[in-house]
Amino acid sequence: MSETPQNPAAQNSTQPRVVIVTGGSRGLGAGIVESYLASGDLVAACARSVTPEVERWRTEHPDRFFFATADLSKSADAKAFVDAVVERWDRVDVLINNAGVARDGILGMATDEDIDVVVDLNIKGTLYMSRLVSRRMLARRSGSIVNISSIVGRSGYRGLGVYSATKAALDGLTRSMARELGSRGITVNGIAPGYLRTEMSHGLDEGQMGQIERRTPAGRLGEPVDVARVCQFLTDPAGSYLTGQVLVVDGGLTS
Ligand code: NAP
C-alpha cells in the first residue's frame, strides 16, 4: 500500500513555510512567532502596535520575519496585510488566527462599544483573514489554518459572555471551513487553551490564580509554548488527515 501523503506541501517539506500569525506582537502570538522562527519558517505577524519583541525579530531575522501594523477588525487593514505578505513571499502556507480581545463584565452592563470591539476582532477579524488567505490556499491546493479559541467558548465564564460567544462562533467556523476546504488539501483546526500567563490573564488576582492552579491537573497555568507546540503539530504538512477539530490545551482543567 502506498504511504504517499496527499497534501502537496508534504512533498515539498524542505521548503520553509510562509506562516502568518495575527496578534503576533506579544503574549501567545509572540510564543507562536518564536516557535515558527525556530523551525526555520518565514513568519509574518501583525498587530496594532510594535513591541520590543517585534523590534528584536526584525533585527535578528531581517529576511525571515515581517511585521506590519494592522487593525484586523477593519477589513481593509486585513487585506493590506495579506497583500503585503504575498507580495513579499508569494504565498501563505499557514495561518494562525490568534489575535483576540476580551472585555470583562456581566452582559447586562456591557456597552455597545464593549460588544463591538470583541465581536469585530474575534469573529469578523478572523473571518476577514480566513477569507483572504483561504482564497490563496485554494489556488495552491494546500495549507493549514488554526483558530485560537478558548475553553470558555465551551464552558462559559461569568463576566465573559461576549468573549465566550465569539470563541464558540470560531469553533463553528473551524468545522465549517474544514468541510469546505478538506477536499482541496487544506486543514482547518482550532485550539482551545485554558488559562495562559499573558497580559490577557493579568486581570486575575492571586486568589483566582491559585484556585486555577489547584484545579488544574498539570498544577500550573499554561505558557505560550504549550500552545505553540500544538500549532506546530496541527500545521505539520504530513498531518493532512487531522481537520475540523478543536483541541483543548488546558493542563487537564476541563477534562
Ligand atoms: P494578549 O496578550 O492581549 O495579545 C493579543 C494580541 O492581539 C496582541 O498582539 C495585540 O496587539 C493583538 N491585537 C489586539 N487587538 C488587535 C486588533 N484589533 N488588530 C490586530 N491585532 C490586535 O492576548 P493573549 O493572551 O496572547 O491571547 C491570544 C489569543 O489567545 C486570543 O485569541 C485569546 O482569546 C486566546 N486565549 C488566551 C487565553 C489566556 O489565558 N491568555 C486563554 C484562552 C485563549 P495590539 O494590542 O498592539 O493590537
Short mmCIF file of N, CA, C and O in Angstrom, two decimals, residues 31-137:
data_model
loop_
_atom_site.label_atom_id
_atom_site.label_comp_id
_atom_site.label_asym_id
_atom_site.label_seq_id
_atom_site.Cartn_x
_atom_site.Cartn_y
_atom_site.Cartn_z
N GLY A 31 4.78 33.86 21.37
CA GLY A 31 5.29 32.49 21.55
C GLY A 31 5.17 31.68 20.27
O GLY A 31 6.06 30.87 19.94
N ILE A 32 4.09 31.89 19.52
CA ILE A 32 3.89 31.16 18.26
C ILE A 32 4.89 31.65 17.21
O ILE A 32 5.48 30.86 16.47
N VAL A 33 5.11 32.97 17.16
CA VAL A 33 6.12 33.51 16.22
C VAL A 33 7.48 32.89 16.52
O VAL A 33 8.18 32.40 15.62
N GLU A 34 7.87 32.89 17.81
CA GLU A 34 9.18 32.32 18.20
C GLU A 34 9.31 30.88 17.72
O GLU A 34 10.35 30.46 17.23
N SER A 35 8.23 30.13 17.87
CA SER A 35 8.27 28.71 17.53
C SER A 35 8.49 28.50 16.02
O SER A 35 9.33 27.68 15.62
N TYR A 36 7.78 29.27 15.19
CA TYR A 36 7.96 29.09 13.73
C TYR A 36 9.29 29.68 13.25
O TYR A 36 9.87 29.17 12.31
N LEU A 37 9.78 30.73 13.91
CA LEU A 37 11.12 31.21 13.56
C LEU A 37 12.15 30.13 13.89
O LEU A 37 13.07 29.87 13.12
N ALA A 38 11.95 29.46 15.04
CA ALA A 38 12.89 28.40 15.44
C ALA A 38 12.85 27.21 14.49
O ALA A 38 13.85 26.51 14.33
N SER A 39 11.70 26.98 13.84
CA SER A 39 11.64 25.84 12.91
C SER A 39 12.04 26.26 11.49
O SER A 39 11.86 25.50 10.54
N GLY A 40 12.59 27.47 11.35
CA GLY A 40 13.19 27.86 10.07
C GLY A 40 12.21 28.43 9.07
O GLY A 40 12.55 28.60 7.89
N ASP A 41 11.00 28.75 9.50
CA ASP A 41 9.98 29.22 8.56
C ASP A 41 10.07 30.73 8.34
O ASP A 41 10.79 31.44 9.05
N LEU A 42 9.31 31.21 7.35
CA LEU A 42 9.19 32.64 7.08
C LEU A 42 7.94 33.11 7.81
O LEU A 42 6.85 32.56 7.58
N VAL A 43 8.08 34.08 8.70
CA VAL A 43 6.97 34.43 9.60
C VAL A 43 6.54 35.88 9.39
O VAL A 43 7.36 36.80 9.47
N ALA A 44 5.24 36.07 9.15
CA ALA A 44 4.66 37.41 9.04
C ALA A 44 3.67 37.59 10.19
O ALA A 44 2.81 36.73 10.41
N ALA A 45 3.82 38.68 10.92
CA ALA A 45 2.93 38.94 12.06
C ALA A 45 2.34 40.34 11.92
O ALA A 45 2.91 41.20 11.26
N CYS A 46 1.21 40.53 12.57
CA CYS A 46 0.62 41.87 12.61
C CYS A 46 -0.03 42.10 13.97
O CYS A 46 -0.36 41.17 14.70
N ALA A 47 -0.18 43.36 14.30
CA ALA A 47 -0.89 43.82 15.50
C ALA A 47 -1.07 45.32 15.30
O ALA A 47 -0.59 45.87 14.30
N ARG A 48 -1.72 45.98 16.26
CA ARG A 48 -1.91 47.42 16.07
C ARG A 48 -0.66 48.21 16.43
O ARG A 48 -0.51 49.35 16.02
N SER A 49 0.23 47.61 17.23
CA SER A 49 1.43 48.37 17.61
C SER A 49 2.66 47.47 17.67
O SER A 49 2.55 46.25 17.84
N VAL A 50 3.81 48.12 17.54
CA VAL A 50 5.10 47.42 17.56
C VAL A 50 5.54 47.24 19.01
O VAL A 50 5.32 48.11 19.85
N THR A 51 6.14 46.10 19.32
CA THR A 51 6.63 45.83 20.68
C THR A 51 8.15 45.60 20.61
O THR A 51 8.70 45.40 19.52
N PRO A 52 8.83 45.56 21.76
CA PRO A 52 10.27 45.26 21.74
C PRO A 52 10.58 43.91 21.10
O PRO A 52 11.60 43.77 20.41
N GLU A 53 9.70 42.92 21.27
CA GLU A 53 9.94 41.60 20.63
C GLU A 53 9.95 41.76 19.12
O GLU A 53 10.80 41.18 18.43
N VAL A 54 9.02 42.54 18.59
CA VAL A 54 8.95 42.75 17.14
C VAL A 54 10.25 43.40 16.66
O VAL A 54 10.84 42.98 15.65
N GLU A 55 10.71 44.41 17.40
CA GLU A 55 11.97 45.08 17.02
C GLU A 55 13.12 44.08 17.02
O GLU A 55 13.97 44.08 16.13
N ARG A 56 13.14 43.18 18.02
CA ARG A 56 14.24 42.19 18.11
C ARG A 56 14.19 41.23 16.94
O ARG A 56 15.21 40.96 16.30
N TRP A 57 13.00 40.70 16.61
CA TRP A 57 12.91 39.75 15.50
C TRP A 57 13.30 40.42 14.18
O TRP A 57 13.90 39.80 13.32
N ARG A 58 12.92 41.70 14.03
CA ARG A 58 13.28 42.42 12.79
C ARG A 58 14.79 42.49 12.65
O ARG A 58 15.34 42.37 11.56
N THR A 59 15.49 42.69 13.77
CA THR A 59 16.96 42.78 13.74
C THR A 59 17.59 41.40 13.55
O THR A 59 18.51 41.23 12.75
N GLU A 60 17.06 40.40 14.29
CA GLU A 60 17.69 39.07 14.26
C GLU A 60 17.38 38.29 12.99
O GLU A 60 18.16 37.44 12.57
N HIS A 61 16.20 38.52 12.40
CA HIS A 61 15.77 37.73 11.23
C HIS A 61 15.25 38.64 10.12
O HIS A 61 14.09 38.55 9.73
N PRO A 62 16.11 39.56 9.60
CA PRO A 62 15.59 40.53 8.63
C PRO A 62 14.98 39.89 7.39
O PRO A 62 14.07 40.46 6.79
N ASP A 63 15.44 38.70 7.01
CA ASP A 63 14.91 38.06 5.80
C ASP A 63 13.76 37.09 6.09
O ASP A 63 13.09 36.65 5.17
N ARG A 64 13.59 36.70 7.36
CA ARG A 64 12.59 35.67 7.66
C ARG A 64 11.44 36.19 8.51
O ARG A 64 10.51 35.45 8.80
N PHE A 65 11.51 37.46 8.93
CA PHE A 65 10.43 38.00 9.76
C PHE A 65 9.92 39.29 9.15
O PHE A 65 10.69 40.16 8.78
N PHE A 66 8.60 39.37 9.04
CA PHE A 66 7.95 40.57 8.50
C PHE A 66 6.85 40.97 9.46
O PHE A 66 6.08 40.12 9.93
N PHE A 67 6.79 42.26 9.77
CA PHE A 67 5.71 42.75 10.66
C PHE A 67 5.08 43.98 10.04
O PHE A 67 5.76 44.84 9.48
N ALA A 68 3.75 44.05 10.12
CA ALA A 68 3.04 45.26 9.69
C ALA A 68 1.98 45.59 10.72
O ALA A 68 1.37 44.68 11.29
N THR A 69 1.77 46.89 10.97
CA THR A 69 0.68 47.25 11.87
C THR A 69 -0.63 47.10 11.11
O THR A 69 -0.72 47.44 9.92
N ALA A 70 -1.62 46.54 11.77
CA ALA A 70 -2.93 46.36 11.16
C ALA A 70 -3.96 46.21 12.27
O ALA A 70 -3.69 45.55 13.28
N ASP A 71 -5.10 46.84 12.09
CA ASP A 71 -6.24 46.62 12.99
C ASP A 71 -7.17 45.64 12.26
O ASP A 71 -7.88 46.02 11.33
N LEU A 72 -7.14 44.40 12.68
CA LEU A 72 -7.84 43.36 11.93
C LEU A 72 -9.36 43.42 12.08
O LEU A 72 -10.07 42.66 11.42
N SER A 73 -9.86 44.31 12.92
CA SER A 73 -11.31 44.49 12.94
C SER A 73 -11.75 45.30 11.72
O SER A 73 -12.94 45.49 11.49
N LYS A 74 -10.77 45.77 10.94
CA LYS A 74 -11.07 46.52 9.71
C LYS A 74 -10.67 45.67 8.51
O LYS A 74 -9.49 45.30 8.35
N SER A 75 -11.64 45.42 7.67
CA SER A 75 -11.41 44.55 6.51
C SER A 75 -10.27 45.07 5.63
O SER A 75 -9.43 44.29 5.15
N ALA A 76 -10.20 46.39 5.44
CA ALA A 76 -9.16 46.96 4.56
C ALA A 76 -7.77 46.71 5.13
O ALA A 76 -6.82 46.45 4.37
N ASP A 77 -7.62 46.76 6.47
CA ASP A 77 -6.31 46.50 7.08
C ASP A 77 -5.91 45.04 6.87
O ASP A 77 -4.75 44.74 6.60
N ALA A 78 -6.88 44.15 7.03
CA ALA A 78 -6.58 42.72 6.84
C ALA A 78 -6.11 42.48 5.41
O ALA A 78 -5.11 41.79 5.17
N LYS A 79 -6.79 43.09 4.45
CA LYS A 79 -6.43 42.91 3.04
C LYS A 79 -5.02 43.47 2.76
O LYS A 79 -4.20 42.82 2.11
N ALA A 80 -4.76 44.67 3.29
CA ALA A 80 -3.44 45.28 3.04
C ALA A 80 -2.33 44.40 3.62
O ALA A 80 -1.27 44.23 3.00
N PHE A 81 -2.57 43.81 4.77
CA PHE A 81 -1.55 42.96 5.40
C PHE A 81 -1.32 41.69 4.57
O PHE A 81 -0.18 41.35 4.25
N VAL A 82 -2.39 41.01 4.19
CA VAL A 82 -2.21 39.77 3.41
C VAL A 82 -1.56 40.08 2.06
O VAL A 82 -0.66 39.35 1.61
N ASP A 83 -1.98 41.17 1.43
CA ASP A 83 -1.36 41.56 0.15
C ASP A 83 0.14 41.77 0.33
O ASP A 83 0.94 41.37 -0.53
N ALA A 84 0.53 42.43 1.43
CA ALA A 84 1.95 42.71 1.66
C ALA A 84 2.74 41.40 1.85
O ALA A 84 3.87 41.27 1.35
N VAL A 85 2.14 40.44 2.54
CA VAL A 85 2.83 39.15 2.76
C VAL A 85 3.00 38.43 1.42
O VAL A 85 4.08 37.91 1.10
N VAL A 86 1.94 38.42 0.62
CA VAL A 86 2.00 37.69 -0.66
C VAL A 86 2.96 38.39 -1.63
O VAL A 86 3.69 37.74 -2.38
N GLU A 87 2.98 39.72 -1.57
CA GLU A 87 3.92 40.43 -2.43
C GLU A 87 5.36 40.07 -2.06
O GLU A 87 6.22 39.90 -2.93
N ARG A 88 5.61 39.88 -0.78
CA ARG A 88 6.96 39.57 -0.31
C ARG A 88 7.35 38.12 -0.55
O ARG A 88 8.44 37.83 -1.02
N TRP A 89 6.42 37.18 -0.22
CA TRP A 89 6.80 35.76 -0.23
C TRP A 89 5.94 34.90 -1.17
O TRP A 89 6.06 33.67 -1.18
N ASP A 90 5.01 35.52 -1.85
CA ASP A 90 4.29 34.87 -2.94
C ASP A 90 3.20 33.88 -2.54
O ASP A 90 2.46 33.39 -3.39
N ARG A 91 3.11 33.52 -1.28
CA ARG A 91 2.11 32.52 -0.87
C ARG A 91 1.91 32.58 0.63
O ARG A 91 2.68 33.25 1.33
N VAL A 92 0.89 31.87 1.11
CA VAL A 92 0.72 31.66 2.56
C VAL A 92 0.46 30.16 2.76
O VAL A 92 -0.46 29.61 2.17
N ASP A 93 1.29 29.52 3.56
CA ASP A 93 1.11 28.09 3.83
C ASP A 93 0.34 27.84 5.12
O ASP A 93 -0.36 26.84 5.24
N VAL A 94 0.54 28.73 6.10
CA VAL A 94 -0.06 28.53 7.43
C VAL A 94 -0.65 29.85 7.91
O VAL A 94 0.00 30.90 7.81
N LEU A 95 -1.87 29.79 8.40
CA LEU A 95 -2.49 30.97 9.03
C LEU A 95 -2.87 30.61 10.46
O LEU A 95 -3.65 29.68 10.67
N ILE A 96 -2.31 31.36 11.42
CA ILE A 96 -2.71 31.18 12.82
C ILE A 96 -3.54 32.41 13.21
O ILE A 96 -3.00 33.52 13.37
N ASN A 97 -4.84 32.22 13.32
CA ASN A 97 -5.75 33.30 13.73
C ASN A 97 -5.71 33.40 15.25
O ASN A 97 -6.49 32.75 15.96
N ASN A 98 -4.77 34.22 15.74
CA ASN A 98 -4.53 34.29 17.18
C ASN A 98 -5.05 35.60 17.81
O ASN A 98 -5.44 35.60 18.97
N ALA A 99 -5.07 36.70 17.05
CA ALA A 99 -5.44 38.00 17.64
C ALA A 99 -6.83 37.89 18.27
O ALA A 99 -7.77 37.41 17.64
N GLY A 100 -6.93 38.34 19.49
CA GLY A 100 -8.23 38.28 20.17
C GLY A 100 -8.23 39.25 21.33
O GLY A 100 -7.17 39.64 21.83
N VAL A 101 -9.42 39.63 21.75
CA VAL A 101 -9.54 40.59 22.84
C VAL A 101 -10.71 40.17 23.72
O VAL A 101 -11.66 39.53 23.25
N ALA A 102 -10.62 40.52 25.01
CA ALA A 102 -11.72 40.23 25.94
C ALA A 102 -12.07 41.51 26.69
O ALA A 102 -11.20 42.36 26.91
N ARG A 103 -13.32 41.67 27.01
CA ARG A 103 -13.75 42.77 27.90
C ARG A 103 -14.51 42.12 29.05
O ARG A 103 -15.49 41.41 28.81
N ASP A 104 -14.06 42.37 30.28
CA ASP A 104 -14.70 41.77 31.46
C ASP A 104 -15.98 42.50 31.83
O ASP A 104 -16.09 43.69 31.61
N GLY A 105 -16.90 41.77 32.40
CA GLY A 105 -18.11 42.41 32.93
C GLY A 105 -19.36 41.64 32.53
O GLY A 105 -19.38 41.02 31.45
N ILE A 106 -20.37 41.67 33.39
CA ILE A 106 -21.59 40.93 33.06
C ILE A 106 -22.28 41.59 31.87
O ILE A 106 -22.17 42.81 31.66
N LEU A 107 -22.96 40.76 31.09
CA LEU A 107 -23.55 41.24 29.83
C LEU A 107 -24.51 42.41 30.06
O LEU A 107 -24.54 43.35 29.26
N GLY A 108 -25.25 42.36 31.14
CA GLY A 108 -26.22 43.42 31.42
C GLY A 108 -25.60 44.80 31.52
O GLY A 108 -26.28 45.82 31.36
N MET A 109 -24.31 44.88 31.82
CA MET A 109 -23.63 46.17 31.97
C MET A 109 -22.79 46.53 30.75
O MET A 109 -22.16 47.59 30.72
N ALA A 110 -22.73 45.65 29.75
CA ALA A 110 -21.85 45.90 28.59
C ALA A 110 -22.40 47.02 27.72
O ALA A 110 -23.61 47.12 27.51
N THR A 111 -21.51 47.86 27.22
CA THR A 111 -21.91 48.92 26.29
C THR A 111 -21.88 48.36 24.86
O THR A 111 -21.32 47.29 24.60
N ASP A 112 -22.45 49.13 23.92
CA ASP A 112 -22.37 48.74 22.51
C ASP A 112 -20.90 48.60 22.10
O ASP A 112 -20.52 47.68 21.38
N GLU A 113 -20.09 49.54 22.61
CA GLU A 113 -18.66 49.52 22.24
C GLU A 113 -17.98 48.25 22.76
O GLU A 113 -17.18 47.63 22.06
N ASP A 114 -18.31 47.84 24.00
CA ASP A 114 -17.72 46.59 24.55
C ASP A 114 -18.04 45.42 23.63
O ASP A 114 -17.18 44.57 23.36
N ILE A 115 -19.28 45.37 23.16
CA ILE A 115 -19.69 44.25 22.29
C ILE A 115 -18.98 44.35 20.94
O ILE A 115 -18.42 43.37 20.43
N ASP A 116 -18.98 45.56 20.37
CA ASP A 116 -18.40 45.72 19.02
C ASP A 116 -16.91 45.39 19.00
O ASP A 116 -16.44 44.71 18.08
N VAL A 117 -16.17 45.86 20.00
CA VAL A 117 -14.71 45.64 20.00
C VAL A 117 -14.40 44.15 19.98
O VAL A 117 -13.54 43.67 19.24
N VAL A 118 -15.12 43.38 20.79
CA VAL A 118 -14.82 41.96 20.92
C VAL A 118 -15.31 41.18 19.69
O VAL A 118 -14.57 40.37 19.13
N VAL A 119 -16.53 41.48 19.25
CA VAL A 119 -17.07 40.77 18.07
C VAL A 119 -16.28 41.15 16.82
O VAL A 119 -15.96 40.29 15.99
N ASP A 120 -15.95 42.44 16.68
CA ASP A 120 -15.30 42.89 15.43
C ASP A 120 -13.91 42.28 15.26
O ASP A 120 -13.50 41.99 14.14
N LEU A 121 -13.18 42.09 16.34
CA LEU A 121 -11.85 41.46 16.18
C LEU A 121 -11.99 39.93 16.20
O LEU A 121 -11.53 39.25 15.28
N ASN A 122 -12.61 39.39 17.24
CA ASN A 122 -12.57 37.93 17.42
C ASN A 122 -13.31 37.19 16.31
O ASN A 122 -12.82 36.17 15.83
N ILE A 123 -14.47 37.69 15.90
CA ILE A 123 -15.21 36.99 14.84
C ILE A 123 -14.90 37.61 13.48
O ILE A 123 -14.42 36.93 12.57
N LYS A 124 -15.18 38.92 13.33
CA LYS A 124 -15.05 39.50 11.98
C LYS A 124 -13.60 39.50 11.51
O LYS A 124 -13.33 39.17 10.35
N GLY A 125 -12.67 39.81 12.40
CA GLY A 125 -11.26 39.79 12.01
C GLY A 125 -10.82 38.41 11.56
O GLY A 125 -10.10 38.26 10.56
N THR A 126 -11.27 37.39 12.26
CA THR A 126 -10.91 36.02 11.88
C THR A 126 -11.56 35.64 10.55
O THR A 126 -10.93 34.99 9.71
N LEU A 127 -12.79 36.09 10.35
CA LEU A 127 -13.45 35.83 9.06
C LEU A 127 -12.71 36.53 7.91
O LEU A 127 -12.48 35.93 6.85
N TYR A 128 -12.34 37.79 8.13
CA TYR A 128 -11.63 38.53 7.05
C TYR A 128 -10.34 37.80 6.68
O TYR A 128 -10.05 37.57 5.50
N MET A 129 -9.56 37.46 7.71
CA MET A 129 -8.26 36.82 7.44
C MET A 129 -8.45 35.45 6.79
O MET A 129 -7.73 35.09 5.85
N SER A 130 -9.41 34.68 7.28
CA SER A 130 -9.61 33.33 6.75
C SER A 130 -10.10 33.39 5.31
O SER A 130 -9.69 32.59 4.47
N ARG A 131 -10.96 34.35 5.02
CA ARG A 131 -11.46 34.51 3.64
C ARG A 131 -10.30 34.84 2.69
O ARG A 131 -10.12 34.20 1.65
N LEU A 132 -9.50 35.84 3.09
CA LEU A 132 -8.39 36.28 2.22
C LEU A 132 -7.37 35.17 2.01
O LEU A 132 -6.93 34.91 0.89
N VAL A 133 -7.00 34.51 3.09
CA VAL A 133 -5.91 33.53 3.00
C VAL A 133 -6.40 32.23 2.36
O VAL A 133 -5.69 31.61 1.58
N SER A 134 -7.63 31.82 2.67
CA SER A 134 -8.11 30.54 2.10
C SER A 134 -8.22 30.64 0.58
O SER A 134 -7.98 29.68 -0.13
N ARG A 135 -8.53 31.84 0.06
CA ARG A 135 -8.55 32.02 -1.40
C ARG A 135 -7.18 31.69 -1.99
O ARG A 135 -7.07 31.02 -3.01
N ARG A 136 -6.15 32.18 -1.34
CA ARG A 136 -4.78 31.92 -1.82
C ARG A 136 -4.45 30.44 -1.68
O ARG A 136 -3.81 29.86 -2.55
N MET A 137 -4.86 29.85 -0.58
CA MET A 137 -4.56 28.42 -0.35
C MET A 137 -5.31 27.55 -1.36
O MET A 137 -4.78 26.55 -1.83
#
